[in-house]
Short mmCIF file of C-alpha atoms in Angstrom, two decimals:
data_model
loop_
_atom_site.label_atom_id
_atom_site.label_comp_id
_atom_site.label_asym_id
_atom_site.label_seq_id
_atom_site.Cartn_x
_atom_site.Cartn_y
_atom_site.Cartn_z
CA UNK A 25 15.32 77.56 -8.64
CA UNK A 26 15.69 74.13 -10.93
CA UNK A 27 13.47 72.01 -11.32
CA UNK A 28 13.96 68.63 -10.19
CA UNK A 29 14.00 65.64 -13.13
CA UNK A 30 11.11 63.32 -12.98
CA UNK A 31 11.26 60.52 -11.12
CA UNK A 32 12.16 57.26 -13.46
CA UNK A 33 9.07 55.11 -13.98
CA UNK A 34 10.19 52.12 -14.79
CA UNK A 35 12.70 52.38 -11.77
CA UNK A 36 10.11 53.48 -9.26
CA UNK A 37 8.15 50.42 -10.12
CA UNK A 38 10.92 47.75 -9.10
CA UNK A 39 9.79 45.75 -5.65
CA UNK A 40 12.37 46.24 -3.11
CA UNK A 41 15.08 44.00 -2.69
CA UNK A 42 13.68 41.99 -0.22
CA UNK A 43 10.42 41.26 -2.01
CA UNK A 44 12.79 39.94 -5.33
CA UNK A 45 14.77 37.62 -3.15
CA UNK A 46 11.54 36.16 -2.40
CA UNK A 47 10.24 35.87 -5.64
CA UNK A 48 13.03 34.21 -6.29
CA UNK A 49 13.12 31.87 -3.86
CA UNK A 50 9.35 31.37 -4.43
CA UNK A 51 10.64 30.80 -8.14
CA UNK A 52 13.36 27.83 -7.23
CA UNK A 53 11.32 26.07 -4.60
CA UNK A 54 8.35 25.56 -7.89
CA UNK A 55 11.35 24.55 -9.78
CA UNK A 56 12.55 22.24 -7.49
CA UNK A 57 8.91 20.70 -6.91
CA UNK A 58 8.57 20.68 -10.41
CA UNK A 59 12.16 18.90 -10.61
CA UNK A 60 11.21 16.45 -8.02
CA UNK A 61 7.35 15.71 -8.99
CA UNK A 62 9.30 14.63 -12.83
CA UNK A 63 11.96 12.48 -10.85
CA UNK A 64 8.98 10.76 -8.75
CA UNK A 65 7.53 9.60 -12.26
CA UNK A 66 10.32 8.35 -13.71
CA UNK A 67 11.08 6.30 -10.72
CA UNK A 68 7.19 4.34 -10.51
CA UNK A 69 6.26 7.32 -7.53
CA UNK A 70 3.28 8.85 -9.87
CA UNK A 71 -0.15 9.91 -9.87
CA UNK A 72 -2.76 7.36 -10.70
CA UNK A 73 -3.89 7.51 -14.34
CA UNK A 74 -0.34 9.04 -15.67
CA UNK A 75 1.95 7.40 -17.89
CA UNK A 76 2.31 3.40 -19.16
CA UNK A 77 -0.80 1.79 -17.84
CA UNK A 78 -0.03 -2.11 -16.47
CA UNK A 79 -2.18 -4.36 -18.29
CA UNK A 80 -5.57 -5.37 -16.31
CA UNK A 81 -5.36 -8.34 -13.42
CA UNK A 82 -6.78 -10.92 -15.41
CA UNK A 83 -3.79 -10.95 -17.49
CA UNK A 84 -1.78 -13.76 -16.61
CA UNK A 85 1.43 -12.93 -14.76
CA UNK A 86 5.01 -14.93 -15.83
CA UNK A 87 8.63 -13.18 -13.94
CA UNK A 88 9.46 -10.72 -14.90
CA UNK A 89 5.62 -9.42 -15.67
CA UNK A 90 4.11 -8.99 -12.38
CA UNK A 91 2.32 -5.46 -12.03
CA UNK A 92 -0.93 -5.32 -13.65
CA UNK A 93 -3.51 -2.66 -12.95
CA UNK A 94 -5.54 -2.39 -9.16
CA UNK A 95 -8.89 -1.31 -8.50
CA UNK A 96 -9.29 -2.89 -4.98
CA UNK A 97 -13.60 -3.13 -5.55
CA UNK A 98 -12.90 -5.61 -8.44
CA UNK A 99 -9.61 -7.22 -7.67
CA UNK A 100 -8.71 -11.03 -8.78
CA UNK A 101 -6.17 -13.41 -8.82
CA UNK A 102 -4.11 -12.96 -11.94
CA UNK A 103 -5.31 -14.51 -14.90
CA UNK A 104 -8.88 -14.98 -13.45
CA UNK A 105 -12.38 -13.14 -14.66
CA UNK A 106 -13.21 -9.96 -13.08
CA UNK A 107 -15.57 -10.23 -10.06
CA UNK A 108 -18.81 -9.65 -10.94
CA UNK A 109 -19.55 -8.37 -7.25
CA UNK A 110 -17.16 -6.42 -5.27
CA UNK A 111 -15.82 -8.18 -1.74
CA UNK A 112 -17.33 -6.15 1.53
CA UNK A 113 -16.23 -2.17 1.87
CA UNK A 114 -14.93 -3.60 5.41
CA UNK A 115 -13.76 -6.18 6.95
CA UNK A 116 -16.31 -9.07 8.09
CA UNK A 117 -15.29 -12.16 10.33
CA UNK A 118 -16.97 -15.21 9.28
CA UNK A 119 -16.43 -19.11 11.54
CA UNK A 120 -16.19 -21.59 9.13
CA UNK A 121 -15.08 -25.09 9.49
CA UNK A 122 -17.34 -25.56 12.48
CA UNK A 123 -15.78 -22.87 14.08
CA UNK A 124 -12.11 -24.05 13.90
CA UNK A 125 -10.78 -21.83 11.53
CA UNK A 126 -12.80 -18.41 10.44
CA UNK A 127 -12.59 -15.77 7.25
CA UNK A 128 -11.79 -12.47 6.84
CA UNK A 129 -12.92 -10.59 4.11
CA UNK A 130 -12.84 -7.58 2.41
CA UNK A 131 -11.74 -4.28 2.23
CA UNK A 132 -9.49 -2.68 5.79
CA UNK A 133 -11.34 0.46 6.90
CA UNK A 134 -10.16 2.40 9.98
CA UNK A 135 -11.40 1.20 12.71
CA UNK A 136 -11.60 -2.47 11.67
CA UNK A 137 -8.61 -3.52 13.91
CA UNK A 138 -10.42 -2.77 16.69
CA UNK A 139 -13.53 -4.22 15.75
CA UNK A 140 -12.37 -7.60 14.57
CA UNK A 141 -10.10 -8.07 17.45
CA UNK A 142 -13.27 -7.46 19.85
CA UNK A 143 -14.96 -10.00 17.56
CA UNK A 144 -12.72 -12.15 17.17
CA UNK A 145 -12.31 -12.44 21.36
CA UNK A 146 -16.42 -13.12 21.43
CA UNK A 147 -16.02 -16.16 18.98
CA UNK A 148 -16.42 -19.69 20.91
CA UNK A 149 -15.03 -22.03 20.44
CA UNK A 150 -12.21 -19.60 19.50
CA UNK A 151 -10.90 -20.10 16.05
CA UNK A 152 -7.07 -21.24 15.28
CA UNK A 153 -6.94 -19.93 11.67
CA UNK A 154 -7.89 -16.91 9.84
CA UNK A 155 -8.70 -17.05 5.82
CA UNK A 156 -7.87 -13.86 4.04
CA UNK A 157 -9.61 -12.48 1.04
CA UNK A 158 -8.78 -8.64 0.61
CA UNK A 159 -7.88 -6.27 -1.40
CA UNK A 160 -6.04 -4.06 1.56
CA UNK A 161 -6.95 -0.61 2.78
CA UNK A 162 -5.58 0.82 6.03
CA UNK A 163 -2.27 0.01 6.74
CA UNK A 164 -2.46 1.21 10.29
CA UNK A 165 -5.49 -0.84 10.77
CA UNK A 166 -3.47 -3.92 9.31
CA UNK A 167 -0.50 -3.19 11.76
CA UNK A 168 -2.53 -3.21 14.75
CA UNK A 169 -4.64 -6.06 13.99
CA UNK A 170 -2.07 -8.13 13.15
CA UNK A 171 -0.04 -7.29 16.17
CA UNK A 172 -3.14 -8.67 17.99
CA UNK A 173 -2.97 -11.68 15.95
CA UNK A 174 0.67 -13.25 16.43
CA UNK A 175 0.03 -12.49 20.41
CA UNK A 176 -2.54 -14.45 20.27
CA UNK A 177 -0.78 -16.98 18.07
CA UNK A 178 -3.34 -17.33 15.17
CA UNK A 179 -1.99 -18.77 11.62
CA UNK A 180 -2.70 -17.14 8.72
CA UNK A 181 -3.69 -18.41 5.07
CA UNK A 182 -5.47 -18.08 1.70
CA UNK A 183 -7.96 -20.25 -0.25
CA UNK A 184 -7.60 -21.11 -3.27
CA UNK A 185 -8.23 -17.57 -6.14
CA UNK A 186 -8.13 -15.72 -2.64
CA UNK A 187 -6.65 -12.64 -2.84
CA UNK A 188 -4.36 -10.65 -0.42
CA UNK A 189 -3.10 -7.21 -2.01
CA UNK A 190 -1.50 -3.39 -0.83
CA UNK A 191 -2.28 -3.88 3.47
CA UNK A 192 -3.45 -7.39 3.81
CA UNK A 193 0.12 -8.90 3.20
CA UNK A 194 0.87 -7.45 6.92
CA UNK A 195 -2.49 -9.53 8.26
CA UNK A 196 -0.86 -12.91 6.41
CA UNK A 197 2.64 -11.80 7.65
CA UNK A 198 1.31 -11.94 11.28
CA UNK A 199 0.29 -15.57 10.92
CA UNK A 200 2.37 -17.73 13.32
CA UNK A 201 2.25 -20.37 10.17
CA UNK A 202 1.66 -18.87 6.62
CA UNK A 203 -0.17 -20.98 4.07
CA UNK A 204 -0.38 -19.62 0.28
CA UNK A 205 -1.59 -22.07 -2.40
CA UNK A 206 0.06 -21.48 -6.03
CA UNK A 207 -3.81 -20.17 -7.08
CA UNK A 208 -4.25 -17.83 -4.61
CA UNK A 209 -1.90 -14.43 -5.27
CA UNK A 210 -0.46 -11.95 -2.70
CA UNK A 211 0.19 -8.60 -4.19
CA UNK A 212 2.05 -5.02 -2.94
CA UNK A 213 2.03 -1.40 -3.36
CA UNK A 214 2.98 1.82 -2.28
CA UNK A 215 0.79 2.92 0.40
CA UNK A 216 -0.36 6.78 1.60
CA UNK A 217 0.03 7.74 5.43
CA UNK A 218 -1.43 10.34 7.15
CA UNK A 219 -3.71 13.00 5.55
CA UNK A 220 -1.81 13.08 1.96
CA UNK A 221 -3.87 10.95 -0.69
CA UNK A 222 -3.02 10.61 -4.26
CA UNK A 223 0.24 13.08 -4.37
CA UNK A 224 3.81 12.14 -5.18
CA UNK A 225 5.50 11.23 -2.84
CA UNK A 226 7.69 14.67 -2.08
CA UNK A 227 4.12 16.23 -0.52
CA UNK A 228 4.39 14.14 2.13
CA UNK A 229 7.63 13.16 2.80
CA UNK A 230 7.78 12.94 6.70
CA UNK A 231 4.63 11.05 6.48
CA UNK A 232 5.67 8.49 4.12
CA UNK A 233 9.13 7.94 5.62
CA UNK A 234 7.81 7.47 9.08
CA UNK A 235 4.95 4.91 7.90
CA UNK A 236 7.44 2.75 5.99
CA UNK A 237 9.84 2.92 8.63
CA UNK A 238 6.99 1.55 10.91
CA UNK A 239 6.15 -1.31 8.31
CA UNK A 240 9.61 -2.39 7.79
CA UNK A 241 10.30 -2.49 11.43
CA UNK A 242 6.75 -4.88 11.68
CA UNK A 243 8.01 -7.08 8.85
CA UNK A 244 11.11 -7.53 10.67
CA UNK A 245 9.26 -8.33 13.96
CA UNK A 246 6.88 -10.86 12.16
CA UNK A 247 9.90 -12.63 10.07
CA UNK A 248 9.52 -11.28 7.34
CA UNK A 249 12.36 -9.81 4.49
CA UNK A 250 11.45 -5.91 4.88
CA UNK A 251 13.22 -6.35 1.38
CA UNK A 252 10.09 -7.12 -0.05
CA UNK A 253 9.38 -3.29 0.36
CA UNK A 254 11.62 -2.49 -2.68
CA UNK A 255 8.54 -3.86 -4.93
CA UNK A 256 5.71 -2.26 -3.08
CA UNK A 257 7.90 1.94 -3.62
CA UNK A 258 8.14 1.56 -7.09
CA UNK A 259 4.50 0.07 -7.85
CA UNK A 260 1.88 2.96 -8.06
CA UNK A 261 -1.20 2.82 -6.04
CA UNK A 262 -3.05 2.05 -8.89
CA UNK A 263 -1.24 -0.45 -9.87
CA UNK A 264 -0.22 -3.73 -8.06
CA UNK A 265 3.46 -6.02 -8.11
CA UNK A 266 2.13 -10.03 -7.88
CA UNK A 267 4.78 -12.11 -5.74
CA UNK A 268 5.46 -15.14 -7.72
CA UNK A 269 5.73 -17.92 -5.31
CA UNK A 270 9.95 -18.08 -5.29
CA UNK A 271 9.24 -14.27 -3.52
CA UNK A 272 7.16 -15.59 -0.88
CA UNK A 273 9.66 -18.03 0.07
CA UNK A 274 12.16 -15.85 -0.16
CA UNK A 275 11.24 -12.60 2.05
CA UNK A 276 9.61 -15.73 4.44
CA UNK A 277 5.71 -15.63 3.72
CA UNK A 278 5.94 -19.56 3.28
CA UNK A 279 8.37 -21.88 4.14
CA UNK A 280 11.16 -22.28 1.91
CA UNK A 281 10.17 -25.82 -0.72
CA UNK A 282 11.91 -28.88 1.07
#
């Protein structure tokens, strides 16, 4: 009786076929991730802190040389000194001008749409104007409050140095009048929806492309070019694009110079 040869080793030890077609699909879909997460950064969709750095907001801006770098807790107008206090970490409604007119400052936290518009509704005699001065935050917040505020026909504008950056451009977009003095600046970015913070953009695709399609469609409904969108994708979140004043007129934030 023959013996049999001994089994081969090195073939014994192959995974079967099914578990190498998924080791090789595991293998293309890091590829493509890795393919897509280098595409993101070459077209401004990057993590914060990689790559060119935009010089700091109290650089000056001049066309052409709008982005500059974003921290929303010390955020200026462009060319002026840093803050040396940070604006609230929410939004707080203030009357001023004897009640005609009141401010709103600070950062948007979720929740503050609902809290302002309550209020806002409590405030006697009830104010025709809102000030802005924030650095942005939620965007969903932002939607819904200023949904509340073109029903109820408030106008929107700035101070002077005011700021209005990343999700407060959709509270002065509401406005049923829009008032932005040259000093004051009004700033975009790209913004994060849903659960997926700080990650390129391909993490979070449906996300994303549902959120901007639901801010495009509100710029349309408030007047507003959604074309001004094209500056806010390709400007990190770290960083921020300043609208010159031509841009405002043009996408329809103020009226057009007569």
């Amino acid at each position: 009786m023959s013996e049999s040869a001994p089994p081969d080793l090195g073939t014994a030890r192959k995974p079967p076929i099914v578990g190498r077609v998924l080791i090789g699909v595991l293998i293309f879909q890091l590829s493509l991730a890795v393919l897509l997460f280098w595409g993101d950064l070459g077209e401004g969709l990057r993590l914060p802190g990689f790559g060119p750095q935009a010089p700091e907001l109290t650089e000056p801006i001049r066309p052409g040389d709008q982005t500059r770098r974003f921290r929303p807790e010390r955020a200026p107008s462009p060319g002026q000194p840093m803050p040396e206090t940070a604006l609230p970490n929410r939004l707080v409604l203030t009357p001023v001008s004897g009640g005609r007119a009141a401010l709103l400052e600070g950062t948007i936290e979720a929740g503050d749409a609902e809290r302002i518009v309550k209020q806002l509704s409590e405030l006697t005699p009830a104010p025709a104007q809102l000030y802005l001065n924030s650095p942005g935050g939620s965007v969903r917040d932002a939607l819904e409050l200023g949904r509340h505020l073109r029903r109820e026909g408030f106008n929107t504008a700035l101070r002077d140095g005011d700021i209005c950056y990343s999700a407060c451009p959709y509270l002065l977009a509401a406005g049923e009048t829009r008032t932005v003095p040259d000093s004051a600046s009004v700033g975009v970015h790209q913004h994060y929806f849903g659960k997926s913070t700080l990650l390129p953009a391909f993490v979070a695709v449906e996300d994303i492309q549902r959120g901007q399609g639901e801010v495009m469609r509100y710029l349309d409904d408030m007047g507003i070019d959604p074309l001004v969108m094209q500056h806010a994708l390709v400007t990190p979140p770290d960083e921020i694009y300043v609208l010159l004043p031509e841009e405002l007129r043009r996408y329809g934030f103020i009226p057009p110079e007569e």
